[in-house]
PDB file of C-alpha atoms in Angstrom:
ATOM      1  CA  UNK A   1      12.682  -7.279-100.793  1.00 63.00           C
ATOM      2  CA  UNK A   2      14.097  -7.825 -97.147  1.00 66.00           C
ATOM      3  CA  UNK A   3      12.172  -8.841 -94.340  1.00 66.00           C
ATOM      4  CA  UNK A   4      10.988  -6.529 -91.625  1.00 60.00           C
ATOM      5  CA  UNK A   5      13.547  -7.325 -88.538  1.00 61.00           C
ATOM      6  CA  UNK A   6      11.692  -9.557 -85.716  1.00 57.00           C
ATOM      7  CA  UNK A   7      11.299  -6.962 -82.790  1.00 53.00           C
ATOM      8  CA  UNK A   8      10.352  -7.710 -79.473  1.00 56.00           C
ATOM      9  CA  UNK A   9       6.399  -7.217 -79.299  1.00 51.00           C
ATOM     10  CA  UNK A  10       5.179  -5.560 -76.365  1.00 50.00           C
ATOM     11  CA  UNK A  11       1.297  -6.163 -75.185  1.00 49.00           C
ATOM     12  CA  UNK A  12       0.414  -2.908 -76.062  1.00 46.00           C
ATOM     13  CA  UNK A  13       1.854  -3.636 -79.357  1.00 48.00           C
ATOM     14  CA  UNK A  14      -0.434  -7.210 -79.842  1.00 45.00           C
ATOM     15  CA  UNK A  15      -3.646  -4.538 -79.136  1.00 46.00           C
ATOM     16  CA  UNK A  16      -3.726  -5.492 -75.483  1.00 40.00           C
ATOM     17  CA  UNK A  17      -4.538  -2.732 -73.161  1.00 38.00           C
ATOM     18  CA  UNK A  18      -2.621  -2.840 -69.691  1.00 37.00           C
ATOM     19  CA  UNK A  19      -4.545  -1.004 -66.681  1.00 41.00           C
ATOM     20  CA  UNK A  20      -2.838   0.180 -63.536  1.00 41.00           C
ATOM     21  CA  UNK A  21      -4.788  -1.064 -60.545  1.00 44.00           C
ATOM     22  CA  UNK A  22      -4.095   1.887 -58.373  1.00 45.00           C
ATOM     23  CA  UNK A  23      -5.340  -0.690 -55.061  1.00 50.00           C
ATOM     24  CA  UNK A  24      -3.737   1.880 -52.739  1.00 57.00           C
ATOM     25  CA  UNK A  25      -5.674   4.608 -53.150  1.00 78.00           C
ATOM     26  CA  UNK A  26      -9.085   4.852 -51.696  1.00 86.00           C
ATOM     27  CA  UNK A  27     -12.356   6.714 -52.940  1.00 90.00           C
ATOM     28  CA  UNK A  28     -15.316   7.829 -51.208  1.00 93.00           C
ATOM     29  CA  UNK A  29     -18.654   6.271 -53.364  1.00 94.00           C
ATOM     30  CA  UNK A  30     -22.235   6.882 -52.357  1.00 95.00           C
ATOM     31  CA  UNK A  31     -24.683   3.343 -53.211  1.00 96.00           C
ATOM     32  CA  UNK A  32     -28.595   3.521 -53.604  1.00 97.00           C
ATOM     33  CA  UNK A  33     -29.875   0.172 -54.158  1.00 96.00           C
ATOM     34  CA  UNK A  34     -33.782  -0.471 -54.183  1.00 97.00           C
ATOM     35  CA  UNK A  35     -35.146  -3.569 -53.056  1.00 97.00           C
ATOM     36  CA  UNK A  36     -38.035  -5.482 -53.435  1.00 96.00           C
ATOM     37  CA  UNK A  37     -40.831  -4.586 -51.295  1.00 95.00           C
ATOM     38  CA  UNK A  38     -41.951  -7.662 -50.874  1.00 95.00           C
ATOM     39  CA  UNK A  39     -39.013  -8.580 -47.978  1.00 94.00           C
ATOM     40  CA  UNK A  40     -39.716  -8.490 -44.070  1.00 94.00           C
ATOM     41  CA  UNK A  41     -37.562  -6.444 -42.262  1.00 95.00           C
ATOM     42  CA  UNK A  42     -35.002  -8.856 -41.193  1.00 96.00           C
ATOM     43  CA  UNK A  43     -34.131  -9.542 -45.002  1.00 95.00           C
ATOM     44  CA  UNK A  44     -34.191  -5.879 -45.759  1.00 95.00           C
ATOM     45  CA  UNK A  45     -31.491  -5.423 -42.332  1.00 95.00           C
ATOM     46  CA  UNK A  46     -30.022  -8.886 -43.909  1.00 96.00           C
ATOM     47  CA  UNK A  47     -29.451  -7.600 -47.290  1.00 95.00           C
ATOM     48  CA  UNK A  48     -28.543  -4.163 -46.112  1.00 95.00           C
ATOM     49  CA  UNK A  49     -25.461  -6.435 -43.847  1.00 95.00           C
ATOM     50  CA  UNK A  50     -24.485  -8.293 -46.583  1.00 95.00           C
ATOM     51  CA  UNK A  51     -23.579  -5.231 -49.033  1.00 95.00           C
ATOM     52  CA  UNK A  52     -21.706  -3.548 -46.025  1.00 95.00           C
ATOM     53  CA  UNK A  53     -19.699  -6.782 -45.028  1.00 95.00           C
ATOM     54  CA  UNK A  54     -18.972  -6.802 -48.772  1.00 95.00           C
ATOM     55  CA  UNK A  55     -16.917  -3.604 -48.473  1.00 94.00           C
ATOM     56  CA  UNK A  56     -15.350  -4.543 -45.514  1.00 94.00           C
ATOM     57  CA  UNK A  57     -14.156  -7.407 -46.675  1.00 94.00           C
ATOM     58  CA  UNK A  58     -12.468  -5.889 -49.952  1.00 92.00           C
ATOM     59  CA  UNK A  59     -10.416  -3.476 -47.804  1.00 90.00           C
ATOM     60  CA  UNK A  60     -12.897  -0.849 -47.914  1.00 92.00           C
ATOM     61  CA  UNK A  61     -14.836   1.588 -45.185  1.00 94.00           C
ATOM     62  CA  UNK A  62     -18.561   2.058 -44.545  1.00 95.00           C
ATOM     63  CA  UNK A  63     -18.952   5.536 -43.504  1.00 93.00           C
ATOM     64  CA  UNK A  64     -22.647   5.889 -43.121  1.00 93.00           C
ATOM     65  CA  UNK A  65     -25.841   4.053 -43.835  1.00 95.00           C
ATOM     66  CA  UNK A  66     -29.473   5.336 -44.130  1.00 95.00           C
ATOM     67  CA  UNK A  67     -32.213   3.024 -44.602  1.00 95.00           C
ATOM     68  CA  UNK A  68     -35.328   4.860 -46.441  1.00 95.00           C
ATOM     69  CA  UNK A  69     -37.309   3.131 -45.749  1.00 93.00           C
ATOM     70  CA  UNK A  70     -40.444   1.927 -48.316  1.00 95.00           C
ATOM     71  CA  UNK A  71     -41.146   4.390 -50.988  1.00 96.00           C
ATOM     72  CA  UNK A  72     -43.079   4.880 -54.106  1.00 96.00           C
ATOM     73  CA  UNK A  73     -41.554   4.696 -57.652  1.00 95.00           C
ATOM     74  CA  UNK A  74     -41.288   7.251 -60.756  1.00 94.00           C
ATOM     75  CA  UNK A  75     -42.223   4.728 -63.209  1.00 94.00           C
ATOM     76  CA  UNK A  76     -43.201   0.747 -62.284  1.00 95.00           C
ATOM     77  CA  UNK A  77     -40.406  -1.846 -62.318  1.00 93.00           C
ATOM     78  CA  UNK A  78     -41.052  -5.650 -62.374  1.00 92.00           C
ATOM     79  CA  UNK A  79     -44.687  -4.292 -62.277  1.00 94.00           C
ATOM     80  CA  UNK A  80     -44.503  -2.858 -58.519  1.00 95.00           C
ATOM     81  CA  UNK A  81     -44.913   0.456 -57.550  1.00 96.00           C
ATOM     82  CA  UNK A  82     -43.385   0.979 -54.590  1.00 96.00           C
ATOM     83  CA  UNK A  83     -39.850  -0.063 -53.515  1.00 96.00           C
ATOM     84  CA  UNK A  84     -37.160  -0.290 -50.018  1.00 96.00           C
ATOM     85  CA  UNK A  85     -34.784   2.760 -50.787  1.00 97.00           C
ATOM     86  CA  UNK A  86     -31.413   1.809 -48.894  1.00 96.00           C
ATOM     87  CA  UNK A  87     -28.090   4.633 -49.498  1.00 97.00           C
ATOM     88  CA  UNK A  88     -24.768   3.452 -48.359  1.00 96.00           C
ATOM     89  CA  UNK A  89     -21.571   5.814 -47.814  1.00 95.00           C
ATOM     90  CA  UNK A  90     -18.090   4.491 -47.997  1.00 94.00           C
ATOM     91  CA  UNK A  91     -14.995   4.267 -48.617  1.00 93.00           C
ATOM     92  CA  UNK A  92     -13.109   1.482 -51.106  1.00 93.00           C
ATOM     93  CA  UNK A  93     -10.503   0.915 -53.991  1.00 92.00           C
ATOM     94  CA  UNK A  94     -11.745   1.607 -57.144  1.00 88.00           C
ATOM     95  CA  UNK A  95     -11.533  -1.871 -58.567  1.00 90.00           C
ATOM     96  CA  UNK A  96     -14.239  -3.181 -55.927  1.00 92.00           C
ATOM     97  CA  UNK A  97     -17.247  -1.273 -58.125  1.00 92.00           C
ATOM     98  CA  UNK A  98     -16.987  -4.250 -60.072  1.00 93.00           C
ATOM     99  CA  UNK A  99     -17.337  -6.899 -57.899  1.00 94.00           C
ATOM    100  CA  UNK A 100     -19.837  -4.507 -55.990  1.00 94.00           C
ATOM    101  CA  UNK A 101     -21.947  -4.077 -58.913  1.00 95.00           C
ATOM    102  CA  UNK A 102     -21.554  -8.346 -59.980  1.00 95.00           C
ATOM    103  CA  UNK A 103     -22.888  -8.643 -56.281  1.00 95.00           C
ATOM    104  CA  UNK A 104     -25.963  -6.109 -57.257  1.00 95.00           C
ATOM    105  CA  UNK A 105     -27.134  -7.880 -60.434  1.00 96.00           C
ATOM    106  CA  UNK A 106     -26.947 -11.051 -59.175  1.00 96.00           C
ATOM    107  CA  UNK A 107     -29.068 -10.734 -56.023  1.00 94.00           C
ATOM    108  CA  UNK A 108     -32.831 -11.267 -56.821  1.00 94.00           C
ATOM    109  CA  UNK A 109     -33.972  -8.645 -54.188  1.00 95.00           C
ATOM    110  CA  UNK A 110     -32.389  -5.871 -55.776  1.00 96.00           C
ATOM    111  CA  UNK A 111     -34.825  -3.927 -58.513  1.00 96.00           C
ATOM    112  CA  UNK A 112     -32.329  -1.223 -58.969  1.00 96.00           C
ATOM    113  CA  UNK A 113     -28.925   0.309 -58.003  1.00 96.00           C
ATOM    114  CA  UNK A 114     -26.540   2.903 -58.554  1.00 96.00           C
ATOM    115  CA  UNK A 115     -23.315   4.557 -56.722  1.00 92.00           C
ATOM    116  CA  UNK A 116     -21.499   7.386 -57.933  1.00 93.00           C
ATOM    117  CA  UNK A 117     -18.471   8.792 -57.192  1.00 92.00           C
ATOM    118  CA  UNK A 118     -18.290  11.468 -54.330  1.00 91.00           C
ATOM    119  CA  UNK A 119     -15.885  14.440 -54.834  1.00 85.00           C
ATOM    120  CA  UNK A 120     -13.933  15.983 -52.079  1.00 75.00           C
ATOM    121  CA  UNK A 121     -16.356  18.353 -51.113  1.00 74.00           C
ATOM    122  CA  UNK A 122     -19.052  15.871 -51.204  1.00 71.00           C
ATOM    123  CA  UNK A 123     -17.746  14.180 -48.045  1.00 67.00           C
ATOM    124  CA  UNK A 124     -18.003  15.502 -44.930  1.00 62.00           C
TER     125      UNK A 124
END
């Protein structure tokens, strides 16, 4: 029996899965994140600068912010009932969700967050 030819392997062919980083193109996202209530108001304004300088800073756009302000919960998290509600518009390659969302989980003031992804008729 002969052996199978050597051909060149490709990375798809060795199970590796290539993604196109389409950095160009920009998409609108909309952010929630609930904080702690147990922060003043200059670390809510703090934490609400840091997130925004964080898109900035990865090539993206804030296009609107709108502090809630201290609301109460569905259902208790960390055992507290009530939480700062902060929703962020804007603007950023679709790569930076990752880092966005690394930045989320690792801040201790943050009880919850989630963006989704805004469709065209979404943004005004």
């Amino acid at each position: 029996m002969k052996p199978l030819p050597l051909l060149p392997l490709s990375p798809l062919a060795l199970g590796f899965t290539i993604f196109k980083l389409n950095q160009g193109k920009m998409n609108n996202y909309e952010l929630m994140v609930i904080f702690t209530p147990v922060l003043s108001e200059e670390e809510f304004k703090s934490a609400q600068a840091k997130f925004a300088a964080l898109v900035k800073e990865n090539g993206g756009t804030v296009i609107h912010t709108n502090p809630w302000g201290l609301k109460s919960l569905a259902y208790p998290i960390a055992k507290k009932t009530t939480g700062l509600y902060w929703v962020m518009e804007y603007s950023a390659p679709t790569i930076f969700n990752e880092k966005l969302k690394t930045q989320l989980l690792r801040d201790e003031s943050v009880m919850r967050h989630m963006y989704t992804a805004l469709d065209k008729y979404a943004v005004e």
